[in-house]
CSV table of C-alpha atoms in Angstrom, one decimal:
chain,number,residue,atom,x,y,z
A,1209,MET,CA,-15.7,3.1,-8.8
A,1210,TYR,CA,-12.8,4.8,-10.6
A,1211,GLY,CA,-12.8,7.3,-13.4
A,1212,LYS,CA,-12.8,5.9,-16.9
A,1213,ALA,CA,-11.6,9.1,-18.7
A,1214,PHE,CA,-9.0,7.3,-20.9
A,1215,THR,CA,-9.5,7.2,-24.6
A,1216,SER,CA,-6.5,4.9,-25.4
A,1217,LEU,CA,-4.1,2.5,-23.8
A,1218,ALA,CA,-1.3,4.9,-24.6
A,1219,ALA,CA,-3.0,7.7,-22.6
A,1220,LEU,CA,-3.4,5.4,-19.7
A,1221,ALA,CA,0.3,4.3,-20.0
A,1222,SER,CA,1.5,7.9,-19.9
A,1223,LEU,CA,-0.2,8.4,-16.6
A,1224,ALA,CA,0.8,5.1,-15.1
A,1225,ALA,CA,4.5,5.8,-15.8
A,1226,ALA,CA,4.4,9.4,-14.7
A,1227,ALA,CA,7.0,10.4,-12.1
A,1228,PRO,CA,5.8,11.8,-8.8
A,1229,THR,CA,4.7,15.4,-9.4
A,1230,THR,CA,3.5,18.3,-7.2
A,1231,VAL,CA,0.1,19.8,-7.8
A,1232,HIS,CA,-0.5,23.4,-6.6
A,1233,GLU,CA,-3.9,24.3,-5.1
A,1234,ALA,CA,-4.9,27.9,-4.5
A,1235,ARG,CA,-6.8,27.8,-1.2
A,1236,ALA,CA,-6.8,28.8,2.4
A,1237,ALA,CA,-4.7,26.8,4.8
A,1238,THR,CA,-6.5,24.0,6.6
A,1239,THR,CA,-5.6,22.8,10.1
A,1240,LEU,CA,-6.2,19.3,11.5
A,1241,THR,CA,-6.0,18.7,15.3
A,1242,ALA,CA,-4.2,15.7,16.9
A,1243,THR,CA,-6.0,14.8,20.1
A,1244,ASN,CA,-5.6,12.3,23.0
A,1245,GLY,CA,-1.9,12.4,22.6
A,1246,LYS,CA,0.6,10.6,24.8
A,1247,ALA,CA,4.2,9.4,24.8
A,1248,LEU,CA,5.0,6.4,22.6
A,1249,PHE,CA,7.4,3.8,24.0
A,1250,ALA,CA,9.4,1.0,22.3
A,1251,GLY,CA,10.7,-2.1,24.1
A,1252,HIS,CA,12.3,-1.7,27.6
A,1253,GLY,CA,10.5,1.7,28.1
A,1254,ILE,CA,12.5,3.6,25.5
A,1255,LEU,CA,10.8,6.8,24.4
A,1256,ALA,CA,10.0,6.4,20.8
A,1257,GLY,CA,7.7,9.3,19.7
A,1258,ALA,CA,4.1,10.3,20.1
A,1259,SER,CA,0.7,8.6,19.7
A,1260,PHE,CA,-2.6,10.4,19.0
A,1261,ASP,CA,-6.0,10.4,17.3
A,1262,ILE,CA,-6.6,12.5,14.3
A,1263,SER,CA,-9.4,12.9,11.7
A,1264,ALA,CA,-10.4,15.0,8.7
A,1265,GLU,CA,-13.7,15.5,6.9
A,1266,ALA,CA,-14.0,14.7,3.2
A,1267,GLY,CA,-12.9,17.7,1.2
A,1268,TYR,CA,-10.3,18.9,3.7
A,1269,PHE,CA,-8.2,19.1,0.6
A,1270,PRO,CA,-9.8,19.3,-2.9
A,1271,GLU,CA,-11.1,15.8,-3.8
A,1272,ALA,CA,-9.6,14.2,-0.7
A,1273,PRO,CA,-11.6,11.6,1.2
A,1274,GLY,CA,-11.9,11.9,5.0
A,1275,PHE,CA,-10.2,9.7,7.6
A,1276,ASP,CA,-10.4,8.9,11.3
A,1277,VAL,CA,-7.3,7.1,12.7
A,1278,ARG,CA,-5.0,6.5,15.6
A,1279,CYS,CA,-1.4,7.2,14.8
A,1280,ASP,CA,1.8,5.9,16.4
A,1281,ALA,CA,4.2,8.6,15.1
A,1282,TYR,CA,7.6,6.9,15.9
A,1283,TYR,CA,10.8,8.9,15.8
A,1284,SER,CA,12.5,9.2,12.4
A,1285,TYR,CA,16.2,9.8,12.4
A,1286,SER,CA,16.5,10.5,8.7
A,1287,SER,CA,14.6,12.5,6.1
A,1288,PRO,CA,12.5,12.0,4.1
A,1289,ALA,CA,10.5,9.3,5.9
A,1290,THR,CA,7.3,7.5,5.1
A,1291,GLY,CA,6.2,6.9,8.6
A,1292,THR,CA,4.1,4.2,10.3
A,1293,GLU,CA,0.7,3.3,9.0
A,1294,CYS,CA,-2.1,4.6,11.3
A,1295,SER,CA,-5.0,2.4,12.5
A,1296,TRP,CA,-8.5,3.2,11.5
A,1297,HIS,CA,-11.4,3.8,14.0
A,1298,GLY,CA,-13.7,1.4,12.3
A,1299,GLU,CA,-13.3,-0.4,8.9
A,1300,ALA,CA,-10.5,0.9,6.7
A,1301,PRO,CA,-11.6,1.9,3.2
A,1302,ALA,CA,-9.6,0.8,0.2
A,1303,HIS,CA,-6.8,3.0,-1.0
A,1304,ASN,CA,-7.1,5.5,1.8
A,1305,ILE,CA,-4.0,5.2,4.0
A,1306,VAL,CA,-2.6,7.6,6.6
A,1307,TYR,CA,1.0,7.5,7.9
A,1308,ALA,CA,2.7,9.5,10.6
A,1309,TYR,CA,6.2,10.1,12.0
A,1310,THR,CA,8.0,12.4,14.4
A,1311,ASP,CA,11.4,14.0,13.6
A,1312,TYR,CA,13.7,13.1,16.4
A,1313,ASN,CA,15.7,16.3,16.1
A,1314,THR,CA,13.0,18.9,15.6
A,1315,LEU,CA,10.0,17.2,17.2
A,1316,ALA,CA,8.0,18.0,14.0
A,1317,VAL,CA,5.1,15.6,13.5
A,1318,THR,CA,4.2,14.8,9.9
A,1319,LEU,CA,1.1,13.2,8.6
A,1320,ARG,CA,1.0,11.6,5.2
A,1321,HIS,CA,-2.3,10.8,3.6
A,1322,GLU,CA,-2.4,8.6,0.4
A,1323,TRP,CA,-5.7,8.5,-1.5
A,1324,VAL,CA,-7.1,8.2,-5.1
A,1325,ALA,CA,-8.2,11.2,-7.1
A,1326,GLU,CA,-10.4,11.3,-10.3
A,1327,GLY,CA,-9.1,8.9,-13.0
A,1328,GLY,CA,-7.4,6.6,-10.5
A,1329,VAL,CA,-4.5,9.0,-9.8
A,1330,ARG,CA,-2.6,8.1,-6.6
A,1331,THR,CA,-2.4,11.3,-4.6
A,1332,VAL,CA,-0.5,12.3,-1.4
A,1333,THR,CA,-1.3,15.2,0.9
A,1334,THR,CA,0.6,16.1,4.1
A,1335,ALA,CA,0.1,18.0,7.3
A,1336,ALA,CA,2.7,19.0,9.9
A,1337,GLY,CA,3.0,20.5,13.3
A,1338,THR,CA,5.6,20.6,16.1
A,1339,LEU,CA,5.4,19.1,19.6
A,1340,PRO,CA,5.9,21.7,22.4
A,1341,GLY,CA,8.6,19.4,24.0
A,1342,GLN,CA,9.7,15.8,24.4
A,1343,PRO,CA,6.7,13.6,25.3
A,1344,GLN,CA,6.8,12.4,28.9
A,1345,TYR,CA,5.7,9.2,30.6
A,1346,ASN,CA,2.1,9.6,32.0
A,1347,VAL,CA,1.8,13.2,30.8
A,1348,PRO,CA,-0.9,13.8,28.2
A,1349,ILE,CA,0.1,15.8,25.1
A,1350,ALA,CA,-1.9,18.9,24.5
A,1351,ASP,CA,-4.0,19.0,21.4
A,1352,LEU,CA,-1.6,19.6,18.5
A,1353,PRO,CA,-2.6,21.6,15.3
A,1354,LEU,CA,-1.2,20.2,12.1
A,1355,THR,CA,-1.3,22.5,9.1
A,1356,VAL,CA,-2.2,20.9,5.8
A,1357,SER,CA,0.2,21.7,3.0
A,1358,GLU,CA,-1.2,23.8,0.2
A,1359,THR,CA,0.3,21.4,-2.4
A,1360,SER,CA,-0.3,17.7,-3.1
A,1361,SER,CA,1.9,15.2,-5.0
A,1362,THR,CA,1.1,12.2,-7.2
A,1363,LEU,CA,2.6,8.7,-7.2
A,1364,PRO,CA,3.3,6.5,-10.3
A,1365,GLY,CA,0.6,4.0,-11.2
A,1366,ILE,CA,-3.1,4.2,-11.8
A,1367,ILE,CA,-5.7,2.6,-9.5
A,1368,GLY,CA,-8.6,0.9,-11.3
A,1369,GLU,CA,-10.4,-2.3,-11.9
A,1370,TYR,CA,-8.3,-4.7,-14.0
A,1371,GLY,CA,-10.1,-8.0,-14.2
A,1372,THR,CA,-9.6,-11.2,-12.2
A,1373,TRP,CA,-6.9,-13.8,-11.4
A,1374,THR,CA,-8.3,-17.1,-10.2
A,1375,ALA,CA,-6.3,-19.2,-7.7
A,1376,THR,CA,-6.9,-22.9,-7.0
A,1377,ASN,CA,-5.2,-25.8,-5.2
A,1378,GLY,CA,-3.9,-23.4,-2.5
A,1379,ASP,CA,-2.0,-24.9,0.4
A,1380,TRP,CA,0.6,-24.1,3.0
A,1381,VAL,CA,4.3,-24.8,2.5
A,1382,LEU,CA,5.7,-26.4,5.7
A,1383,ASP,CA,9.2,-26.5,7.1
A,1384,ASN,CA,10.9,-29.7,8.4
A,1385,ALA,CA,9.1,-29.2,11.8
A,1386,GLY,CA,5.7,-29.0,10.1
A,1387,ARG,CA,5.3,-25.2,10.7
A,1388,HIS,CA,3.8,-22.9,8.1
A,1389,PHE,CA,6.7,-21.4,6.2
A,1390,GLY,CA,5.1,-20.3,2.9
A,1391,ILE,CA,2.2,-20.8,0.5
A,1392,GLN,CA,1.5,-22.3,-2.9
A,1393,TYR,CA,-1.3,-22.1,-5.4
A,1394,ASP,CA,-2.2,-22.3,-9.1
A,1395,LEU,CA,-3.1,-19.0,-10.7
A,1396,LYS,CA,-4.7,-18.3,-14.1
A,1397,ALA,CA,-6.3,-15.6,-16.2
A,1398,ALA,CA,-7.8,-15.4,-19.7
A,1399,ASP,CA,-6.3,-13.5,-22.6
A,1400,GLY,CA,-7.3,-9.9,-22.5
A,1401,TYR,CA,-8.5,-10.1,-18.9
A,1402,ALA,CA,-7.4,-6.4,-18.7
A,1403,LEU,CA,-6.2,-4.0,-21.4
A,1404,ASP,CA,-4.2,-6.1,-23.9
A,1405,ALA,CA,-2.8,-8.5,-21.2
A,1406,PRO,CA,-2.0,-12.0,-22.3
A,1407,GLY,CA,-3.5,-14.8,-20.3
A,1408,PHE,CA,-1.5,-17.1,-18.1
A,1409,ASN,CA,-1.6,-20.4,-16.2
A,1410,VAL,CA,1.1,-20.8,-13.5
A,1411,HIS,CA,2.0,-22.5,-10.3
A,1412,CYS,CA,3.2,-20.1,-7.6
A,1413,TYR,CA,5.3,-21.4,-4.7
A,1414,TYR,CA,6.7,-19.1,-2.0
A,1415,TYR,CA,8.9,-19.6,1.0
A,1416,TYR,CA,8.7,-16.8,3.6
A,1417,ASN,CA,11.2,-14.0,3.1
A,1418,SER,CA,11.0,-10.8,5.0
A,1419,ASP,CA,12.4,-8.8,2.0
A,1420,ALA,CA,9.3,-7.6,0.2
A,1421,SER,CA,11.4,-6.6,-2.8
A,1422,VAL,CA,12.1,-10.3,-3.6
A,1423,PHE,CA,9.3,-11.7,-5.9
A,1424,PRO,CA,10.0,-15.3,-7.0
A,1425,VAL,CA,8.7,-16.1,-10.5
A,1426,CYS,CA,5.8,-18.5,-10.8
A,1427,GLU,CA,6.3,-21.5,-13.0
A,1428,PRO,CA,4.2,-21.9,-16.2
A,1429,VAL,CA,1.8,-24.8,-16.3
A,1430,GLY,CA,2.2,-26.0,-19.9
A,1431,GLU,CA,3.5,-23.6,-22.6
A,1432,ALA,CA,4.8,-20.3,-21.3
A,1433,THR,CA,3.6,-17.0,-22.7
A,1434,GLU,CA,6.4,-15.1,-24.4
A,1435,SER,CA,7.2,-11.7,-22.8
A,1436,SER,CA,4.9,-12.4,-19.8
A,1437,THR,CA,5.9,-13.3,-16.2
A,1438,VAL,CA,3.9,-13.7,-13.0
A,1439,SER,CA,5.7,-13.4,-9.6
A,1440,LEU,CA,4.6,-13.2,-6.0
A,1441,TRP,CA,5.5,-12.3,-2.5
A,1442,ALA,CA,3.7,-13.3,0.7
A,1443,SER,CA,3.5,-12.2,4.3
A,1444,LEU,CA,2.5,-15.0,6.6
A,1445,ALA,CA,2.2,-12.6,9.6
A,1446,TYR,CA,-0.4,-10.6,7.8
A,1447,ASN,CA,-1.9,-13.4,5.7
A,1448,THR,CA,-1.3,-11.5,2.5
A,1449,THR,CA,-0.1,-12.5,-0.9
A,1450,THR,CA,0.9,-9.9,-3.5
A,1451,VAL,CA,1.2,-10.8,-7.2
A,1452,HIS,CA,2.8,-9.0,-10.1
A,1453,HIS,CA,1.9,-9.7,-13.8
A,1454,GLU,CA,4.3,-8.2,-16.2
A,1455,TRP,CA,4.0,-8.2,-20.0
A,1456,THR,CA,5.1,-6.4,-23.1
A,1457,SER,CA,2.4,-4.8,-25.3
A,1458,ALA,CA,2.4,-4.9,-29.1
A,1459,ASP,CA,3.9,-1.4,-29.2
A,1460,GLY,CA,6.8,-2.4,-26.9
A,1461,THR,CA,5.5,-0.8,-23.7
A,1462,LYS,CA,6.1,-3.0,-20.6
A,1463,TYR,CA,3.2,-3.1,-18.1
A,1464,GLN,CA,2.9,-4.4,-14.6
A,1465,LEU,CA,-0.4,-5.1,-12.8
A,1466,VAL,CA,-0.4,-5.6,-9.1
A,1467,GLY,CA,-3.0,-7.4,-6.9
A,1468,GLU,CA,-3.2,-8.4,-3.3
A,1469,TYR,CA,-5.3,-11.0,-1.4
A,1470,ASN,CA,-5.8,-11.7,2.3
A,1471,PHE,CA,-6.0,-15.5,2.5
A,1472,THR,CA,-7.5,-15.6,6.0
A,1473,PRO,CA,-11.0,-16.6,4.6
A,1474,SER,CA,-9.6,-19.2,2.2
A,1475,LEU,CA,-6.3,-20.4,0.9
A,1476,ALA,CA,-7.7,-23.3,-1.2
A,1477,GLU,CA,-9.5,-21.2,-3.8
A,1478,PHE,CA,-9.8,-17.5,-4.1
A,1479,GLU,CA,-9.8,-14.6,-6.6
A,1480,ILE,CA,-7.3,-11.7,-6.8
A,1481,HIS,CA,-8.5,-8.4,-8.4
A,1482,PRO,CA,-5.5,-6.5,-9.6
A,1483,ASP,CA,-6.0,-2.8,-9.0
A,1484,LEU,CA,-2.7,-1.0,-9.7
A,1485,LEU,CA,-1.2,-0.5,-13.2
A,1486,ASN,CA,2.4,0.5,-13.6
A,1487,THR,CA,4.6,0.9,-16.7
A,1488,LEU,CA,8.2,-0.3,-16.4
């Protein structure tokens, strides 16, 4: 699925650790068109931005996949902004995400498309246009051209296929009233499941916390592996658990693999397939 153009772990590490960069492409400007636009409202009827459909064919930017989404481009009051993730018309493909936002002061609408280029490189392209005026209640927004930037940027980390983590004994964590308030499961992987990663056998226990930057460390079952930790975060609202495995390689490089799983089909037993490699 992903490019395998790496001849060594060191070469892969250099890409995974790379800071965001800008890639210049010599090409004619491309325009995408936002259609079926209307005003976007927050609670109590407060004007909050613009909503629209937008699509692009594969190759609209070199190597870029296509997309077909509905965007709620909420007002942003500061810059830079990431925006709100757009909803796909149909099934959403992996690692193909579109975000949108509207600048409150200038009414500029920005589209941000994150996708994977050759070799697993995480790539971002953008497109922008300006609304003719403030959106109005029950007044359609005319088709809006968004000009695709002639440059792209890259994000740290390399997308790829990095083995399997196996979860068993999954169950809900309940609060005093018997409501779902977290999840727990055992998680293990064999030595060398990916790259030079050490194996692990841990018990992961998570109480809900809305701060996605907080990753409690899973407890080792038996003897702990030196210089290796597993941690997790979970969103009960979206039935998602995210796991980090961090370890130090023989050459002193510290790696982090990230994997996610939607536990709607099964919480008792499941597999997580990590697909993002970072160096720390």
